Amino acid sequence: GLEVPGLRSGTLVVTDDGTGLAERVVEQLRDEGVDAVVGIELAERPIAGIVVLDGLRASTSVDDAIDTNRTVFELVRRVVVDLALDLAVVVTVQDTGGDFGLSGRSGSRAWAGGAVALARTVDLELPASVVKGVDLEIGERDVDTLATALVTELLRGGTQRDIGLSADGSRSVLTAVLS
């Protein structure tokens, strides 16, 4: 596998989802020599990209899940439009069961699946950027294990776009099939 291109072209911003995952992801990226920080406020220019973890926020209802989508959208809009950053990398992360909600096992969390859709839109708007939508199933995994799964994807997953990382450790790529 290949590292996501542009990962080292500046500071990589990881947004805080409130679980401690962002700190672990940043720690592991720094161990690999990637300049990463939690939160855009601390980022030195130039900013290489953004990893949006807000799609992982715990949601207990459909309304919660829809709010999560709104948060992710606002965050990406602020970075891409308001700050007019020329990002090399945009990664959105959600938990819809590691299979983009297709099996139905993620329940109401499937409503938080907007992060990947947003990634596709960003991909169209920023053709020069590498855009990834990652469905990271939390399951019973602790933050260290989750951070390792995500960092491994960034360092070895190349430019493949819609990636499912299931709690059993398997990785899948969502592809559209014309029927």
PDB file of C-alpha atoms in Angstrom:
ATOM      1  CA  GLY A   1       0.000   0.000   0.000  1.00  0.00           C
ATOM      2  CA  LEU A   2       0.957   3.622  -0.372  1.00  0.00           C
ATOM      3  CA  GLU A   3       0.930   6.692   1.799  1.00  0.00           C
ATOM      4  CA  VAL A   4      -1.761   9.244   1.001  1.00  0.00           C
ATOM      5  CA  PRO A   5      -0.029  11.792  -1.281  1.00  0.00           C
ATOM      6  CA  GLY A   6       0.474  15.234   0.258  1.00  0.00           C
ATOM      7  CA  LEU A   7       0.300  13.972   3.839  1.00  0.00           C
ATOM      8  CA  ARG A   8       3.663  15.588   4.592  1.00  0.00           C
ATOM      9  CA  SER A   9       3.209  18.820   2.610  1.00  0.00           C
ATOM     10  CA  GLY A  10       2.446  20.802   5.777  1.00  0.00           C
ATOM     11  CA  THR A  11       0.539  20.399   9.040  1.00  0.00           C
ATOM     12  CA  LEU A  12      -2.190  17.753   9.149  1.00  0.00           C
ATOM     13  CA  VAL A  13      -5.128  18.907  11.279  1.00  0.00           C
ATOM     14  CA  VAL A  14      -7.099  16.240  13.162  1.00  0.00           C
ATOM     15  CA  THR A  15     -10.413  17.442  14.593  1.00  0.00           C
ATOM     16  CA  ASP A  16     -11.379  16.465  18.131  1.00  0.00           C
ATOM     17  CA  ASP A  17     -14.356  14.124  18.442  1.00  0.00           C
ATOM     18  CA  GLY A  18     -14.240  14.234  22.244  1.00  0.00           C
ATOM     19  CA  THR A  19     -13.167  10.604  22.758  1.00  0.00           C
ATOM     20  CA  GLY A  20      -9.408  11.021  23.004  1.00  0.00           C
ATOM     21  CA  LEU A  21      -8.976   9.456  19.573  1.00  0.00           C
ATOM     22  CA  ALA A  22      -7.666  12.654  17.955  1.00  0.00           C
ATOM     23  CA  GLU A  23      -4.770  12.856  20.429  1.00  0.00           C
ATOM     24  CA  ARG A  24      -3.853   9.206  19.791  1.00  0.00           C
ATOM     25  CA  VAL A  25      -4.019   9.652  16.007  1.00  0.00           C
ATOM     26  CA  VAL A  26      -1.766  12.734  16.219  1.00  0.00           C
ATOM     27  CA  GLU A  27       0.660  10.892  18.507  1.00  0.00           C
ATOM     28  CA  GLN A  28       0.928   7.943  16.109  1.00  0.00           C
ATOM     29  CA  LEU A  29       1.290  10.198  13.054  1.00  0.00           C
ATOM     30  CA  ARG A  30       4.062  12.179  14.760  1.00  0.00           C
ATOM     31  CA  ASP A  31       5.821   8.904  15.577  1.00  0.00           C
ATOM     32  CA  GLU A  32       5.790   8.277  11.807  1.00  0.00           C
ATOM     33  CA  GLY A  33       7.249  11.722  11.114  1.00  0.00           C
ATOM     34  CA  VAL A  34       4.011  13.393  10.004  1.00  0.00           C
ATOM     35  CA  ASP A  35       3.462  16.917  11.359  1.00  0.00           C
ATOM     36  CA  ALA A  36       0.001  16.611  12.928  1.00  0.00           C
ATOM     37  CA  VAL A  37      -1.981  18.629  15.485  1.00  0.00           C
ATOM     38  CA  VAL A  38      -5.379  18.415  17.160  1.00  0.00           C
ATOM     39  CA  GLY A  39      -7.563  21.348  16.056  1.00  0.00           C
ATOM     40  CA  ILE A  40      -7.116  23.999  13.393  1.00  0.00           C
ATOM     41  CA  GLU A  41      -6.317  26.731  15.946  1.00  0.00           C
ATOM     42  CA  LEU A  42      -2.912  25.179  16.654  1.00  0.00           C
ATOM     43  CA  ALA A  43      -1.997  24.474  13.058  1.00  0.00           C
ATOM     44  CA  GLU A  44       1.066  26.123  11.575  1.00  0.00           C
ATOM     45  CA  ARG A  45       0.723  27.130   7.944  1.00  0.00           C
ATOM     46  CA  PRO A  46       0.867  25.584   5.444  1.00  0.00           C
ATOM     47  CA  ILE A  47      -1.901  23.140   6.273  1.00  0.00           C
ATOM     48  CA  ALA A  48      -1.533  19.881   4.357  1.00  0.00           C
ATOM     49  CA  GLY A  49      -4.962  18.543   5.132  1.00  0.00           C
ATOM     50  CA  ILE A  50      -7.682  17.746   7.595  1.00  0.00           C
ATOM     51  CA  VAL A  51      -8.903  14.531   9.181  1.00  0.00           C
ATOM     52  CA  VAL A  52     -12.456  15.128  10.406  1.00  0.00           C
ATOM     53  CA  LEU A  53     -13.288  12.775  13.290  1.00  0.00           C
ATOM     54  CA  ASP A  54     -16.550  14.505  14.214  1.00  0.00           C
ATOM     55  CA  GLY A  55     -18.546  11.857  12.355  1.00  0.00           C
ATOM     56  CA  LEU A  56     -17.604   9.473  15.176  1.00  0.00           C
ATOM     57  CA  ARG A  57     -19.422  11.459  17.864  1.00  0.00           C
ATOM     58  CA  ALA A  58     -21.733   9.245  19.881  1.00  0.00           C
ATOM     59  CA  SER A  59     -25.318   9.513  18.703  1.00  0.00           C
ATOM     60  CA  THR A  60     -28.289   7.929  20.408  1.00  0.00           C
ATOM     61  CA  SER A  61     -30.954   9.126  18.006  1.00  0.00           C
ATOM     62  CA  VAL A  62     -31.577  10.003  14.381  1.00  0.00           C
ATOM     63  CA  ASP A  63     -31.562  13.715  15.330  1.00  0.00           C
ATOM     64  CA  ASP A  64     -28.139  13.319  16.973  1.00  0.00           C
ATOM     65  CA  ALA A  65     -26.829  11.618  13.874  1.00  0.00           C
ATOM     66  CA  ILE A  66     -28.174  14.348  11.601  1.00  0.00           C
ATOM     67  CA  ASP A  67     -26.601  16.998  13.874  1.00  0.00           C
ATOM     68  CA  THR A  68     -23.309  15.149  13.454  1.00  0.00           C
ATOM     69  CA  ASN A  69     -23.597  15.519   9.674  1.00  0.00           C
ATOM     70  CA  ARG A  70     -24.230  19.239  10.087  1.00  0.00           C
ATOM     71  CA  THR A  71     -21.164  19.627  12.335  1.00  0.00           C
ATOM     72  CA  VAL A  72     -18.938  17.814   9.844  1.00  0.00           C
ATOM     73  CA  PHE A  73     -20.287  19.871   6.956  1.00  0.00           C
ATOM     74  CA  GLU A  74     -19.773  23.197   8.768  1.00  0.00           C
ATOM     75  CA  LEU A  75     -16.255  22.242   9.755  1.00  0.00           C
ATOM     76  CA  VAL A  76     -15.201  21.269   6.257  1.00  0.00           C
ATOM     77  CA  ARG A  77     -16.909  24.333   4.778  1.00  0.00           C
ATOM     78  CA  ARG A  78     -15.046  26.605   7.199  1.00  0.00           C
ATOM     79  CA  VAL A  79     -11.709  25.072   6.327  1.00  0.00           C
ATOM     80  CA  VAL A  80     -12.154  24.744   2.581  1.00  0.00           C
ATOM     81  CA  VAL A  81     -14.275  27.813   1.809  1.00  0.00           C
ATOM     82  CA  ASP A  82     -13.787  30.392   4.575  1.00  0.00           C
ATOM     83  CA  LEU A  83     -10.086  29.785   5.151  1.00  0.00           C
ATOM     84  CA  ALA A  84      -9.642  29.086   1.422  1.00  0.00           C
ATOM     85  CA  LEU A  85      -7.064  26.456   2.225  1.00  0.00           C
ATOM     86  CA  ASP A  86      -5.524  24.594  -0.649  1.00  0.00           C
ATOM     87  CA  LEU A  87      -5.662  21.189   0.996  1.00  0.00           C
ATOM     88  CA  ALA A  88      -3.764  18.177  -0.287  1.00  0.00           C
ATOM     89  CA  VAL A  89      -5.738  15.740   1.878  1.00  0.00           C
ATOM     90  CA  VAL A  90      -9.334  15.695   3.183  1.00  0.00           C
ATOM     91  CA  VAL A  91     -10.403  12.659   5.215  1.00  0.00           C
ATOM     92  CA  THR A  92     -13.837  12.282   6.790  1.00  0.00           C
ATOM     93  CA  VAL A  93     -14.369   9.552   9.363  1.00  0.00           C
ATOM     94  CA  GLN A  94     -17.696   8.095  10.484  1.00  0.00           C
ATOM     95  CA  ASP A  95     -18.901   4.929  12.196  1.00  0.00           C
ATOM     96  CA  THR A  96     -21.674   3.312  10.223  1.00  0.00           C
ATOM     97  CA  GLY A  97     -20.577  -0.235  10.976  1.00  0.00           C
ATOM     98  CA  GLY A  98     -17.510  -0.402   8.749  1.00  0.00           C
ATOM     99  CA  ASP A  99     -19.768  -1.138   5.765  1.00  0.00           C
ATOM    100  CA  PHE A 100     -21.333   2.308   5.182  1.00  0.00           C
ATOM    101  CA  GLY A 101     -24.563   1.180   6.857  1.00  0.00           C
ATOM    102  CA  LEU A 102     -25.267  -1.382   4.146  1.00  0.00           C
ATOM    103  CA  SER A 103     -25.811  -4.309   6.535  1.00  0.00           C
ATOM    104  CA  GLY A 104     -28.150  -2.336   8.788  1.00  0.00           C
ATOM    105  CA  ARG A 105     -26.180  -3.365  11.880  1.00  0.00           C
ATOM    106  CA  SER A 106     -25.238   0.245  12.681  1.00  0.00           C
ATOM    107  CA  GLY A 107     -28.875   1.139  13.502  1.00  0.00           C
ATOM    108  CA  SER A 108     -29.611   4.858  13.783  1.00  0.00           C
ATOM    109  CA  ARG A 109     -25.898   5.610  13.299  1.00  0.00           C
ATOM    110  CA  ALA A 110     -26.534   5.026   9.589  1.00  0.00           C
ATOM    111  CA  TRP A 111     -28.073   8.506   9.613  1.00  0.00           C
ATOM    112  CA  ALA A 112     -24.593   9.876  10.394  1.00  0.00           C
ATOM    113  CA  GLY A 113     -23.381   8.612   7.017  1.00  0.00           C
ATOM    114  CA  GLY A 114     -23.263  12.094   5.528  1.00  0.00           C
ATOM    115  CA  ALA A 115     -19.523  12.446   6.108  1.00  0.00           C
ATOM    116  CA  VAL A 116     -18.690  10.103   3.243  1.00  0.00           C
ATOM    117  CA  ALA A 117     -21.190  11.845   0.955  1.00  0.00           C
ATOM    118  CA  LEU A 118     -19.541  15.146   1.861  1.00  0.00           C
ATOM    119  CA  ALA A 119     -16.146  13.655   1.023  1.00  0.00           C
ATOM    120  CA  ARG A 120     -17.437  12.820  -2.453  1.00  0.00           C
ATOM    121  CA  THR A 121     -18.625  16.405  -2.929  1.00  0.00           C
ATOM    122  CA  VAL A 122     -15.275  17.784  -1.738  1.00  0.00           C
ATOM    123  CA  ASP A 123     -13.591  15.396  -4.179  1.00  0.00           C
ATOM    124  CA  LEU A 124     -15.500  17.045  -7.042  1.00  0.00           C
ATOM    125  CA  GLU A 125     -14.808  20.574  -5.762  1.00  0.00           C
ATOM    126  CA  LEU A 126     -11.117  20.011  -5.064  1.00  0.00           C
ATOM    127  CA  PRO A 127      -9.871  17.786  -7.876  1.00  0.00           C
ATOM    128  CA  ALA A 128      -6.241  18.312  -6.839  1.00  0.00           C
ATOM    129  CA  SER A 129      -6.884  16.968  -3.318  1.00  0.00           C
ATOM    130  CA  VAL A 130      -6.849  13.372  -2.170  1.00  0.00           C
ATOM    131  CA  VAL A 131     -10.220  12.829  -0.521  1.00  0.00           C
ATOM    132  CA  LYS A 132     -11.079   9.782   1.563  1.00  0.00           C
ATOM    133  CA  GLY A 133     -14.264   8.774   3.330  1.00  0.00           C
ATOM    134  CA  VAL A 134     -13.501   6.247   6.044  1.00  0.00           C
ATOM    135  CA  ASP A 135     -16.121   4.169   7.845  1.00  0.00           C
ATOM    136  CA  LEU A 136     -14.313   3.218  11.042  1.00  0.00           C
ATOM    137  CA  GLU A 137     -16.400   0.765  13.065  1.00  0.00           C
ATOM    138  CA  ILE A 138     -15.753   1.424  16.742  1.00  0.00           C
ATOM    139  CA  GLY A 139     -17.263  -1.809  18.079  1.00  0.00           C
ATOM    140  CA  GLU A 140     -15.446  -2.901  21.232  1.00  0.00           C
ATOM    141  CA  ARG A 141     -12.143  -1.365  20.137  1.00  0.00           C
ATOM    142  CA  ASP A 142     -10.229   1.054  22.362  1.00  0.00           C
ATOM    143  CA  VAL A 143      -8.856   4.392  21.110  1.00  0.00           C
ATOM    144  CA  ASP A 144      -5.343   3.025  20.571  1.00  0.00           C
ATOM    145  CA  THR A 145      -6.609   0.251  18.293  1.00  0.00           C
ATOM    146  CA  LEU A 146      -8.880   2.675  16.430  1.00  0.00           C
ATOM    147  CA  ALA A 147      -6.033   5.173  16.015  1.00  0.00           C
ATOM    148  CA  THR A 148      -3.761   2.447  14.638  1.00  0.00           C
ATOM    149  CA  ALA A 149      -6.416   1.371  12.115  1.00  0.00           C
ATOM    150  CA  LEU A 150      -6.906   4.949  10.909  1.00  0.00           C
ATOM    151  CA  VAL A 151      -3.214   5.871  10.822  1.00  0.00           C
ATOM    152  CA  THR A 152      -2.439   2.648   8.930  1.00  0.00           C
ATOM    153  CA  GLU A 153      -5.049   3.666   6.350  1.00  0.00           C
ATOM    154  CA  LEU A 154      -3.410   7.096   5.971  1.00  0.00           C
ATOM    155  CA  LEU A 155       0.077   5.627   5.653  1.00  0.00           C
ATOM    156  CA  ARG A 156      -0.721   2.595   3.507  1.00  0.00           C
ATOM    157  CA  GLY A 157      -4.185   3.035   1.959  1.00  0.00           C
ATOM    158  CA  GLY A 158      -3.172   5.177  -0.997  1.00  0.00           C
ATOM    159  CA  THR A 159      -5.786   7.156  -2.866  1.00  0.00           C
ATOM    160  CA  GLN A 160      -8.664   4.654  -2.604  1.00  0.00           C
ATOM    161  CA  ARG A 161     -11.670   6.722  -1.640  1.00  0.00           C
ATOM    162  CA  ASP A 162     -14.419   4.941   0.314  1.00  0.00           C
ATOM    163  CA  ILE A 163     -12.837   2.651   2.875  1.00  0.00           C
ATOM    164  CA  GLY A 164     -14.584   0.482   5.448  1.00  0.00           C
ATOM    165  CA  LEU A 165     -12.514  -0.545   8.477  1.00  0.00           C
ATOM    166  CA  SER A 166     -14.519  -3.125  10.434  1.00  0.00           C
ATOM    167  CA  ALA A 167     -14.109  -3.965  14.113  1.00  0.00           C
ATOM    168  CA  ASP A 168     -12.845  -7.429  13.137  1.00  0.00           C
ATOM    169  CA  GLY A 169      -9.837  -5.759  11.498  1.00  0.00           C
ATOM    170  CA  SER A 170     -10.968  -6.272   7.917  1.00  0.00           C
ATOM    171  CA  ARG A 171     -10.724  -3.515   5.299  1.00  0.00           C
ATOM    172  CA  SER A 172     -13.139  -3.085   2.429  1.00  0.00           C
ATOM    173  CA  VAL A 173     -13.420  -0.646  -0.447  1.00  0.00           C
ATOM    174  CA  LEU A 174     -16.867   0.585  -1.433  1.00  0.00           C
ATOM    175  CA  THR A 175     -17.249   0.542  -5.213  1.00  0.00           C
ATOM    176  CA  ALA A 176     -20.158   1.596  -7.356  1.00  0.00           C
ATOM    177  CA  VAL A 177     -21.439  -1.071  -9.707  1.00  0.00           C
ATOM    178  CA  LEU A 178     -23.588  -0.196 -12.683  1.00  0.00           C
ATOM    179  CA  SER A 179     -26.588  -2.485 -12.757  1.00  0.00           C
TER     180      SER A 179
END
